[in-house]
Amino acid sequence: MTPYRPPHIPSGEITPQGLYLSRRSVLGAAAGGLALASSPKVFAAPLAAQPSAYKVADKLTSKEDVTTYNNFYEFGTGKDDPARNAGSLNTRPWTIEVGGMVAKPQVIDIETIMKEIPMEERVYRMRCVEAWSMVIPWIGFPISAILDRVEPLGSAKYVAFETLVRPEEMQGQAGLFQALEWPYVEGLRLDEARHPLAILATGLYGETLPNQNGAPIRLVVPWKYGFKGIKSIVKITLTEQEPPSTWNKLQPSEYGFYANVNPEVDHPRWSQATERRIGEADGLFGGARIDTLPFNGYAEEVASLYDGMDLKKFF
Ligand code: MTE
C-alpha cells in the first residue's frame, strides 16, 4: 500500500515534534492519594500493584500550554488547531470495543470507567518529552485494568489501539487534503501494555480530559515518544502480530514501532539528545533545553522489557 503523504504540510511539521512524553509520575502523591474505594470495582483491582516510587519535582507545565499546544491531526495539523476545532467532537455516548485474542470480548461504556475510577483517585504527574517537553498531571489508570477484564489468550502478544473516524465532527478527516490515513492507529507489545506506568488517561489537571487532549480516553506511555499516545480511543484489539502504527506507516525510516525515548538514536532529521521544556525560561525558542534521558527517565522501571534487543534497530 502506498503510504499517505501530507502534501500540504512542511516537512518539519509532519513530524510529531510536539509530542509529549511522560517522564515520571507521582501516583497520587499530592493530589488525593491512591485510596482505593471499598467496593469491589472492576477497574480498581490492579491499582494495588502500582508502583509508588515515582516522584517528580519538576514544575508543572501550565494548563494553558498543555491544552493549547497539541497534535491531533483529526482536527488539523497546526499546533493550535485542536484547541480551536476539537469542540465539535461529541464524546458521549462513547464505547470502547475490546476484542481480538481474548476470552471475554466486550464493549465497555466510558461511563462505566468514569464511574468506577473517580478522578481524584488516579492522579499521575508525568514529565513528557520529545523535541520539547511538558510536565502534566494526568488522571488515568493502568491499561491492565482493561486487559484483566477481557482476559487475553496465551497467544496474544500485542495490543492494537484505534481512534474513531467521524468526519462530520472531525474536520481533518473531512477535507480535501487528509494528513494521515484514518483511523489513527497505534500499538504496544502486551508486556509493555501491562506495565503499570502505561495508562489510559481520562483527565488532566483534575478535570475531565479536554477534547484536544484526546477525550474521552487516550493512551499515555511515559517512556515513549508522544506519537504513541493515541487519542479518543474506540477500539482495543489483542493480536498475535505486531499491529500497524500511523506514523510508522507514513515514514517507516523515521518512526519505529517501539519509539522508546532514546537520546542515542537521532531522528534522521534532528538530534534527540536534548529537549525543550515548554513554558520555562529562555532558550532559543522560548524553552529551557535539557538533556533527554534514556526511556525518558524511566530506565530503572522499564529497561528490562527490552533486554537483549538492539534498540538502535528496534527504534
Ligand atoms: N492521536 C490521534 N488520534 N491523532 C493524532 O494526530 N497525535 C499524536 C498523539 N496522539 C495524534 C494522536 C501525537 S503526534 C502527539 S505528539 C500526541 O498525541 C500529542 O498529545 P497532546 O496534544 O495531548 O500533547
Coordinates of N, CA and C in Angstrom, one line a residue, residues 11-23 61 65-74 76-80 82 126-136 138 180 184-186 212-213 218-231 245-248 250 254-262 265 267 269-272 274-279 289-290 292 296 315:
S11 N 7.9 19.8 5.8 CA 8.5 18.6 6.4 C 8.7 18.6 7.9
G12 N 9.1 19.8 8.4 CA 9.3 19.9 9.8 C 8.0 19.8 10.6
E13 N 6.9 19.9 10.0 CA 5.6 19.9 10.7 C 4.9 18.5 10.6
I14 N 5.3 17.7 9.7 CA 4.6 16.4 9.7 C 5.2 15.5 10.9
T15 N 6.2 16.0 11.4 CA 6.8 15.2 12.5 C 6.1 15.6 13.8
P16 N 6.0 14.6 14.6 CA 5.3 14.9 15.8 C 6.2 15.5 16.9
Q17 N 6.8 16.6 16.5 CA 7.7 17.2 17.5 C 7.1 17.7 18.7
G18 N 5.8 17.9 18.6 CA 5.1 18.5 19.8 C 4.7 17.4 20.8
L19 N 5.1 16.2 20.5 CA 4.7 15.1 21.4 C 5.1 15.4 22.8
Y20 N 4.3 15.0 23.6 CA 4.8 15.0 25.0 C 5.0 13.6 25.4
L21 N 5.9 13.4 26.2 CA 6.2 12.1 26.7 C 6.3 12.2 28.2
S22 N 5.7 11.3 28.8 CA 5.8 11.5 30.3 C 7.0 10.9 30.8
R23 N 7.7 11.6 31.7 CA 8.9 11.1 32.2 C 8.8 10.4 33.5
T61 N 3.9 22.0 33.8 CA 3.6 22.9 32.7 C 2.2 23.5 32.9
D65 N -0.7 25.9 28.5 CA 0.2 25.3 27.5 C -0.3 23.9 27.1
V66 N -0.6 23.1 28.1 CA -1.0 21.7 27.9 C -2.2 21.6 27.0
T67 N -3.1 22.5 27.1 CA -4.4 22.4 26.4 C -4.5 23.3 25.1
T68 N -3.4 24.0 24.8 CA -3.5 24.8 23.6 C -2.4 24.5 22.6
Y69 N -1.4 23.7 22.9 CA -0.3 23.3 22.0 C -0.4 21.8 21.8
N70 N -1.1 21.4 20.8 CA -1.4 20.0 20.7 C -1.1 19.4 19.3
N71 N -1.0 18.1 19.2 CA -1.1 17.4 17.9 C -2.3 16.5 18.0
F72 N -3.2 16.7 17.0 CA -4.4 15.9 16.9 C -4.9 16.2 15.5
Y73 N -4.3 15.4 14.6 CA -4.5 15.7 13.1 C -5.9 15.6 12.7
E74 N -6.7 14.9 13.4 CA -8.2 14.8 13.0 C -8.8 16.2 13.1
G76 N -6.8 19.1 12.4 CA -5.9 20.0 11.7 C -4.5 19.7 12.1
T77 N -3.6 20.2 11.3 CA -2.2 19.9 11.5 C -1.4 21.0 12.3
G78 N -2.1 22.1 12.5 CA -1.4 23.2 13.3 C -1.5 22.8 14.8
K79 N -0.5 23.3 15.6 CA -0.5 23.0 17.0 C -1.7 23.7 17.7
D80 N -2.2 24.7 17.1 CA -3.3 25.4 17.8 C -4.7 24.9 17.2
P82 N -6.2 21.9 17.2 CA -7.0 21.0 18.1 C -7.8 21.8 19.1
M126 N 3.2 13.5 35.4 CA 4.2 13.0 34.5 C 5.0 14.1 33.7
R127 N 6.2 13.7 33.4 CA 7.0 14.6 32.6 C 7.1 14.1 31.2
C128 N 7.0 14.9 30.3 CA 6.8 14.5 28.9 C 7.7 15.1 27.9
V129 N 8.2 14.4 27.0 CA 9.4 14.8 26.2 C 9.3 14.5 24.7
E130 N 9.7 15.3 23.9 CA 10.4 14.9 22.6 C 11.3 16.1 22.2
A131 N 11.1 16.7 21.1 CA 11.9 17.9 20.8 C 11.6 19.0 21.9
W132 N 10.4 18.8 22.5 CA 10.1 19.7 23.6 C 9.3 18.8 24.6
S133 N 9.1 19.4 25.8 CA 8.6 18.5 26.8 C 7.6 19.3 27.7
M134 N 6.8 18.6 28.4 CA 5.9 19.2 29.3 C 5.8 18.3 30.6
V135 N 5.3 18.9 31.6 CA 5.0 18.1 32.8 C 3.6 18.1 33.1
I136 N 2.9 17.0 33.1 CA 1.4 17.0 33.0 C 0.9 16.1 34.2
W138 N -1.7 13.9 34.8 CA -2.8 13.1 34.1 C -3.7 12.5 35.2
L180 N -3.3 12.3 7.3 CA -2.9 10.9 7.7 C -4.0 9.9 7.2
Y184 N -6.5 6.8 13.0 CA -5.2 6.8 13.6 C -5.1 5.5 14.4
V185 N -3.9 4.8 14.2 CA -3.8 3.5 14.9 C -2.4 3.5 15.7
E186 N -2.3 2.7 16.7 CA -1.1 2.6 17.5 C -1.1 1.2 18.1
Q212 N -9.2 18.4 22.9 CA -8.0 18.5 22.2 C -6.9 17.6 22.7
N213 N -7.0 17.1 23.9 CA -6.0 16.2 24.5 C -6.4 14.8 24.4
R218 N -7.5 8.4 26.3 CA -6.3 8.3 25.4 C -5.2 7.6 26.1
L219 N -4.2 7.2 25.3 CA -3.1 6.4 25.8 C -2.0 7.4 26.3
V220 N -1.3 7.1 27.4 CA -0.1 7.8 27.8 C 0.9 6.7 28.2
V221 N 2.0 6.7 27.5 CA 3.1 5.7 27.8 C 4.4 6.6 28.0
P222 N 4.7 6.8 29.3 CA 5.7 7.8 29.6 C 7.1 7.6 29.1
W223 N 7.5 6.4 28.8 CA 8.9 6.2 28.4 C 9.0 6.2 26.8
K224 N 7.9 6.5 26.1 CA 7.9 6.5 24.7 C 7.6 7.9 24.1
Y225 N 8.0 8.2 22.9 CA 7.7 9.4 22.2 C 6.2 9.6 22.1
G226 N 5.8 10.8 22.1 CA 4.4 11.2 22.2 C 3.5 10.7 21.2
F227 N 4.0 10.3 20.0 CA 3.0 9.9 19.0 C 2.4 8.6 19.3
K228 N 3.0 7.8 20.3 CA 2.3 6.6 20.7 C 1.1 6.9 21.5
G229 N 0.9 8.1 22.0 CA -0.2 8.4 22.8 C -1.5 8.7 22.1
I230 N -2.0 7.6 21.5 CA -3.2 7.7 20.7 C -4.4 8.2 21.4
K231 N -5.2 9.1 20.8 CA -6.3 9.8 21.4 C -7.6 9.3 21.0
S245 N 1.2 1.1 13.1 CA 1.1 2.3 13.8 C 1.2 3.5 12.8
T246 N 0.4 4.5 13.0 CA 0.2 5.5 12.0 C 1.4 6.2 11.4
W247 N 2.3 6.6 12.4 CA 3.5 7.4 11.9 C 4.5 6.4 11.3
N248 N 4.5 5.2 11.7 CA 5.4 4.2 11.1 C 5.0 3.9 9.7
L250 N 3.5 5.9 7.8 CA 3.7 7.1 7.0 C 5.2 7.3 6.6
E254 N 11.6 6.9 9.8 CA 11.7 8.0 10.9 C 11.0 7.6 12.2
Y255 N 10.0 6.8 12.0 CA 9.2 6.4 13.2 C 9.1 4.9 13.4
G256 N 9.7 4.4 14.4 CA 9.6 2.9 14.6 C 8.4 2.5 15.4
F257 N 8.2 1.2 15.5 CA 7.1 0.7 16.3 C 7.4 1.0 17.8
Y258 N 8.6 0.8 18.2 CA 8.9 0.9 19.7 C 8.8 2.3 20.2
A259 N 9.6 3.2 19.5 CA 9.5 4.7 19.8 C 9.9 4.9 21.3
N260 N 10.8 4.1 21.8 CA 11.3 4.4 23.2 C 12.1 5.7 23.2
V261 N 12.0 6.5 24.2 CA 12.8 7.7 24.2 C 14.3 7.3 24.3
N262 N 15.1 7.7 23.4 CA 16.5 7.3 23.4 C 17.3 8.4 22.8
V265 N 19.7 7.6 19.8 CA 19.2 7.4 18.4 C 18.6 8.7 17.9
H267 N 16.7 11.0 15.4 CA 15.8 11.0 14.3 C 16.6 11.4 13.0
R269 N 16.2 13.5 10.9 CA 16.3 14.9 10.6 C 16.6 15.8 11.8
W270 N 16.8 15.3 13.0 CA 17.2 16.1 14.1 C 17.7 15.2 15.3
S271 N 18.5 15.9 16.2 CA 19.0 15.2 17.3 C 17.9 14.9 18.3
Q272 N 18.0 13.8 19.0 CA 17.0 13.6 20.1 C 17.7 13.6 21.4
T274 N 18.6 16.2 23.3 CA 18.0 17.2 24.2 C 16.6 17.6 23.9
E275 N 15.9 18.2 24.8 CA 14.5 18.5 24.6 C 14.3 20.0 25.1
R276 N 13.3 20.6 24.7 CA 12.9 21.9 25.1 C 11.7 21.9 26.0
R277 N 11.9 22.3 27.2 CA 10.8 22.3 28.2 C 9.9 23.5 28.0
I278 N 8.7 23.2 27.6 CA 7.7 24.3 27.2 C 7.4 25.1 28.5
G279 N 7.3 26.4 28.3 CA 6.8 27.3 29.3 C 7.9 27.6 30.3
R289 N 16.5 24.2 27.4 CA 17.0 23.0 26.8 C 17.6 22.1 27.9
I290 N 17.1 20.9 27.9 CA 17.7 20.0 28.9 C 18.0 18.6 28.3
T292 N 17.9 14.9 27.3 CA 16.9 13.9 27.3 C 17.4 12.6 27.9
N296 N 13.2 8.2 28.8 CA 12.6 9.4 29.4 C 12.7 9.4 31.0
F315 N 13.9 0.8 16.9 CA 13.7 2.2 17.5 C 12.3 2.6 17.5

